[in-house]
Amino acid sequence: MGEPATALSGQKWVYSFGGGTAEGEAAMRNLLGGKGANLAEMAKLGLPVPPGFTLSTAVCTTFYDLDRTYPDTLATQVEEALTGLEATAGKRFGDPENPLLVSVRSGARASMPGMMDTVLNLGLNAQTAQGLAAKAGERFAYDSYRRFIQMYSSVVLGLSHDTFEYLLDDYKEAREYNLDTEMTADDWKAIIDQYKKAIERELGKPFPEDPKEQLWGAIGAVFGSWMNDRAILYRKLNDIPQAWGTAVTVQSMVFGNLGETSATGVAFTRDPSTGGKSFYGEYLINAQGEDVVAGIRTPAPISRARADELGSDDAPLEEAMPAVYKELTDVADKLEAHYRDMQDLEFTVEDGRLYMLQTRNGKRTAAAALKIAIDMAREGVLSQKEAVLRLEPSQLDQLLHPAIAPDAVRDVVVRGLPASPGAAVGKVVFDSDVAAKMADAGEDVILVRVETSPEDIHGMHASRAIVTARGGMTSHAAVVARGMGRPCVCGAGGLIIDAEAGEFRFAGRAIKEGDVITVDGAAGEVLAGAVKMTKPDLSGDFGHLMAWADGFRKLKVRTNADTPVDVETARNFGAEGIGLCRTEHMFFDAGRIAEVRAMILAEDEAGRRAALAKLLPMQRSDFTEIFKIMGGLPCTIRLLDPPLHEFLPHSDADLEDVATSSGVSVQVLKRRAASLAESNPMLGHRGCRLGITYPEIYEMQARAIFEAAASIAKETGTAPVPEVMIPLVATAKEFELLKLVVDRAAAEVFAETETKFDYMVGTMIELPRAALQAGQIAQTAEFFSFGTNDLTQTALGISRDDAGHFLKTYEEKGIYEKDPFVSIDQEGVGELVQIAAERGRATRPGIKLGICGEHGGDPASVVFCHETGLDYVSCSPYRVPVARLAAAHAALLEGDR
Amino acid sequence: MGEPATALSGQKWVYSFGGGTAEGEAAMRNLLGGKGANLAEMAKLGLPVPPGFTLSTAVCTTFYDLDRTYPDTLATQVEEALTGLEATAGKRFGDPENPLLVSVRSGARASMPGMMDTVLNLGLNAQTAQGLAAKAGERFAYDSYRRFIQMYSSVVLGLSHDTFEYLLDDYKEAREYNLDTEMTADDWKAIIDQYKKAIERELGKPFPEDPKEQLWGAIGAVFGSWMNDRAILYRKLNDIPQAWGTAVTVQSMVFGNLGETSATGVAFTRDPSTGGKSFYGEYLINAQGEDVVAGIRTPAPISRARADELGSDDAPLEEAMPAVYKELTDVADKLEAHYRDMQDLEFTVEDGRLYMLQTRNGKRTAAAALKIAIDMAREGVLSQKEAVLRLEPSQLDQLLHPAIAPDAVRDVVVRGLPASPGAAVGKVVFDSDVAAKMADAGEDVILVRVETSPEDIHGMHASRAIVTARGGMTSHAAVVARGMGRPCVCGAGGLIIDAEAGEFRFAGRAIKEGDVITVDGAAGEVLAGAVKMTKPDLSGDFGHLMAWADGFRKLKVRTNADTPVDVETARNFGAEGIGLCRTEHMFFDAGRIAEVRAMILAEDEAGRRAALAKLLPMQRSDFTEIFKIMGGLPCTIRLLDPPLHEFLPHSDADLEDVATSSGVSVQVLKRRAASLAESNPMLGHRGCRLGITYPEIYEMQARAIFEAAASIAKETGTAPVPEVMIPLVATAKEFELLKLVVDRAAAEVFAETETKFDYMVGTMIELPRAALQAGQIAQTAEFFSFGTNDLTQTALGISRDDAGHFLKTYEEKGIYEKDPFVSIDQEGVGELVQIAAERGRATRPGIKLGICGEHGGDPASVVFCHETGLDYVSCSPYRVPVARLAAAHAALLEGDR
């Protein structure tokens, strides 16, 4: 929580810049914020920057540590910086003759555009307005003054915009004015009087006339805005820690609105949308910067080329102010070369003179980031390593999924959580069986459910996208959809599915079953009708960059995939093996569930064995197909994991159905279901506990695996290397007992088929006890795969399915910085992984270590896995490229952390 | 799994004894088994012991490691020992003139009476029987021979007793004999022929005539019997590890059945039932040892005093064989003095000569153990320390609860699990509300339910005992009953409660509601009617021994208690504070549940606060009473822990009731219940997560605690020291946020009441992440209490409520040696406790550490807590003396482990 105030007295809080020099520089971004650091850097480079000074982010954090008060020495340092600024600018703050006016802006370490407050034209009062009038004209001066009062009142004094809007409207109406431009200097003076009176009435004290008081008010407001709701939300969405704080930059004002020789604009050194190498931007003659952003007037393109492209009639800056344009492009080139990255510039032209107000690395689409990185590497600006580092792994999602076309018309019918990216079009279906049937008939369907359960897997797989009313970002629907690469919108609170009426309703609007909708998984929206989409482009640049990335990374990347389709997809995305093949998926298949249920309902081992014998050839064919697709790559196959009751029907209607088809009475079925029911299924009779109590199940599965591998070996001459994985082990003994079962199945198959090939038997480390006992378990286990989903549930004591009730509050209160089911909890779960890795290796040096939780596709978690020295990460097919790139980043940034 | 056979070649497997010397001694009990070690010791002491030799327990474990084969060098060593034995005995094995006959008996490290197999008279065949006939008479020789064949066939050859019984019956019938005594030597010879023929018919090979073959057969059978079902079950019940193995002792036979100058008997040096100092035992003239045990003839008392006491007409040994009696009492005195403990002796008199066949520390009742320990300390035989160590903590249960009188008639109507010890009589009730009502009216009731839930707490408390159809030793009913000190029989499979018929049924028998039954919690049985009971006697000896124990222990002992009654009980049992007061208990109280539900059903914080304001005075009065009872002793009070849905009604009828009384519609109630429902409540919205999301609940509870403490302070002049405990913390931040809430409540109460007193705020460590983060949490937490129930659930990933489906199999397969919910899993959960203790202390030296899980009353777990250096254990009131004694043992045995 920071040091006590007394210890802070020696600290430098304020950094000046301007006049060709600066106390800061670009590297001091953490302290000065992006804006302040880059202004200092530009000043040092000799670029035309209005002078100013920056209050560091340390002021902000100290401000909050000291319960919203400033450190003692701040006032003196601001005073000194202000004196220096006055000298550089040749103007004085509050000087009625030649007043210094300043802007006060926020600037955080990471860009948070528009999230925090800004005050312009600060320093104006009755006297200085006169001084400004003498220099820049009376109407301009009083218009600026009233704008200042409006802005300051709103930002600093917390008054509503409306007060001022009403006064101005009334005033104009009384005079039958239509436009602000009809207002004269005297009109503005009258309005200023009205404004000031209104403010005094509302606050009980007059509007501050003293520029210093104004300055401190504005500084306080900007620091205060660090904790406004918008800023908090933005930080949350962008993973920006609250502890970073914001800097405040106080800068001499320049005016782009001093007439036709003045202008203001923004520019990008390359196209931020495509990455194309063209100077790109827009500007407004006779305007202030906020006007460009506000969108009241439509800005003109900056270059002739761009104007032609857009078919714009407005004169581009290139022609309106050729000298300024030349100077600007020179500055732009200089800055891009200096920063070695595409720059986003803000500039103002005051009476024919160019001023740079900001430069920063420009935000860009994933496609642009890819192109710019590749281009800059080809231009020799960046090394391959640097190019790889320029693309954020999390951006890749945009490139891998179809997306709604940017210019598409969006008729939003449902809003929910953006649970799985991508977009898809299809007909609304409410039932998983119907979805599967329609998909078989070649129709594109979208499954809309209150929530999903394992019984819906086939329906989800058959659908193009999934929409649910309930559940968060880590609900069953969300997790499974991401795993399958299906777009998904979930947790659409208020979505009502009325199966009887054959429709769903949201916010008063109804969509019929069978109607076509479009799901935008990235935006968390459902749109009416079939909306235009763009296809992912995985050609040229993407392939190049990923190849470079693969050259740098040390972690292997495998996939979590259960079906031939998923396995194929993952392989196309570059998966180097299967890290987790969940065999229960195969059990839920419509063609098999009856046998699975027969097995569960069997009275004794003999009955179970009879049912299992029927399942054996089905499982074998699954594995055969998967082994074929993966060629010689390693395949980790997990034996049955979920509790048996998950396979039994739940609703009365389903119970009746199953009773009829299985020849077992409903009563018996209910009794069996009741006897299997559990209070906490997550901690119940599942995983290897099934193998211990019903060894014949694991025996059948192991046999299916080995028979499949043997048949491939016979067919192709080379056998795959199956890695058989025992789930939910807590003790070495469990593993030993079940390894015997697997080894026996292998020996039998070897004898029967007269083959012999290598295989491994290992375990998931997904319970805290297993992590601690890793040394013992590694005595017999040949590999570990960290099941960080369950390890998170048990280590933190949080059920993923129930976390929705409180996890949001937890993130808001900063208890967990990120959802621990999305990004691995490094302190807790991470330490268990490290302990297990260390102890496992101590017993069995070189033991193969991987991770197969959802975290395997999360960039931050991939970095953790790299640092822990795991051999591979495994993730859902669509996350494979993300993991590959994240692994390259981790390797390249090693030691930087 | 032991060393490879080749590495065992140098090992000594066989130890001889007899002739006034021995290779073994009493201290080698682990290697020679109790019997073998003590025979060696007696031989060394010069006592009359028939010579023999012992195959060590290492042979047994190696036998199983080598897949039921012997180590290579065993045969030679047995051969050598046999030769030595022949020399000492002056007889030869298989010698037709003077045959050596031997007994072959098991002898494990811990006594397992009657569990394993024994073969007597081994060495007899057609030739040696003649030799024996020459020495001891023909009839005796052939009777012995046919007995040997019967025993050997059953034990070694696996044949049924019946075969032999039928043959003998037919033979006797044909000759119109009624009694075996009518059989002549020739008759026995004829029978022996028939036996041998039958055996050859059944097995396809003749009965072994070669004594060596007989010997190896018997040795193999005894080792084999280590793994028979009876032995496995006995070990399980008595916590004897399978890996200990058994020894086998081969010993020269002596015969107590050589006529009227021969006898056999057993004796105890003190009364094993009361502990009284009187020579105690029984004997039979002209009999073999097995006859005393088998109960075919009724043995006579050994002493005149005992004969008088029993009113027996039989001549005691004291009078029948005064010289032998004198020698025996001398031996007994010598052995008791030598072993410094009450001895259980087996002896045989062969033709007037006394032989000692066994001595061992005698089993005794808890009452006897207590009296003997105290007496021996007074006699100067034992030190106080030794006396304390003589009473097993687990035995104390017998002393603390009423028990069924030993001579009571037991009409068993239900059998289940012995879930909570003690016995109680009462009327059958099926409903908790009815139970409470009847108890209020002064009736003794016994609650019989399918299973119990938190809604039954008041009913359980009102009942004298609890019986359930479902759930294991750690089910809700079992845990709560033990906590309350109520006898409980649970998991009575097959128990059907027919509320409509107003009866329960078990094994075809019906008991009506209102009928009187007696519950024997220690035996797991329900008896018809009111059965005679014995009351616990906590006077004199008990108090002395516990006072001595208290002087030795380092661990403090607190109690888990929620109600004034429990707190009072615990204090009487010597609790030195409350380690866990669960505030939710107070919420379930019938008078409060309505307000609790109103709080849960409230739409917003204001509504919750209104309901909480009504609960405040109720909670305050609870705490006031508890503080009063505990005087100045520390009281740890845990803030609300269970998920809120536990407080809502579940059945439709209850829902209707609550709807009516709360004025909320059933629909709203159902919706709220559905919105609170959880898939895994154990890992759900509970513990401090309630405090984080609804701080007002914890605020009210903290206020109630501080107001209560303040009122006591005003009243008595001294304030208690409340220790406020935040449950289910996983992160330091959660604790910090909630400590603020508690501290604020304290500050407010201090200001309002103008008092000020010390208090502490600490946390339960019950999640693996919390254990790992203990260093961070200890920054603000002032104490840790290990909640090992939940820590076991999360570390092992096992739901206590669902463990019944597999935990039994797990224990059987040796995956967990003991139920980890009963005795702490030291490898897994234990390491987490150690890590947390270490890290917590590193941050905050001297941080107060305790344990408040069920394990706090388990002796082995108490030892673990002592070794980990915790400050205290806390357990249910009736376990307090157990924990006190276990803690003393732990301190006294420190370094012995």
CSV table of C-alpha atoms in Angstrom, one decimal, chain B residues 55 192 388 458 727 828:
chain,number,residue,atom,x,y,z
B,55,LEU,CA,9.6,-68.0,11.8
B,192,ILE,CA,-8.7,-92.8,11.3
B,388,VAL,CA,-0.7,-42.2,31.7
B,458,HIS,CA,-32.9,-29.1,16.4
B,727,PRO,CA,-14.1,-19.2,7.2
B,828,GLY,CA,-1.4,-35.0,1.9
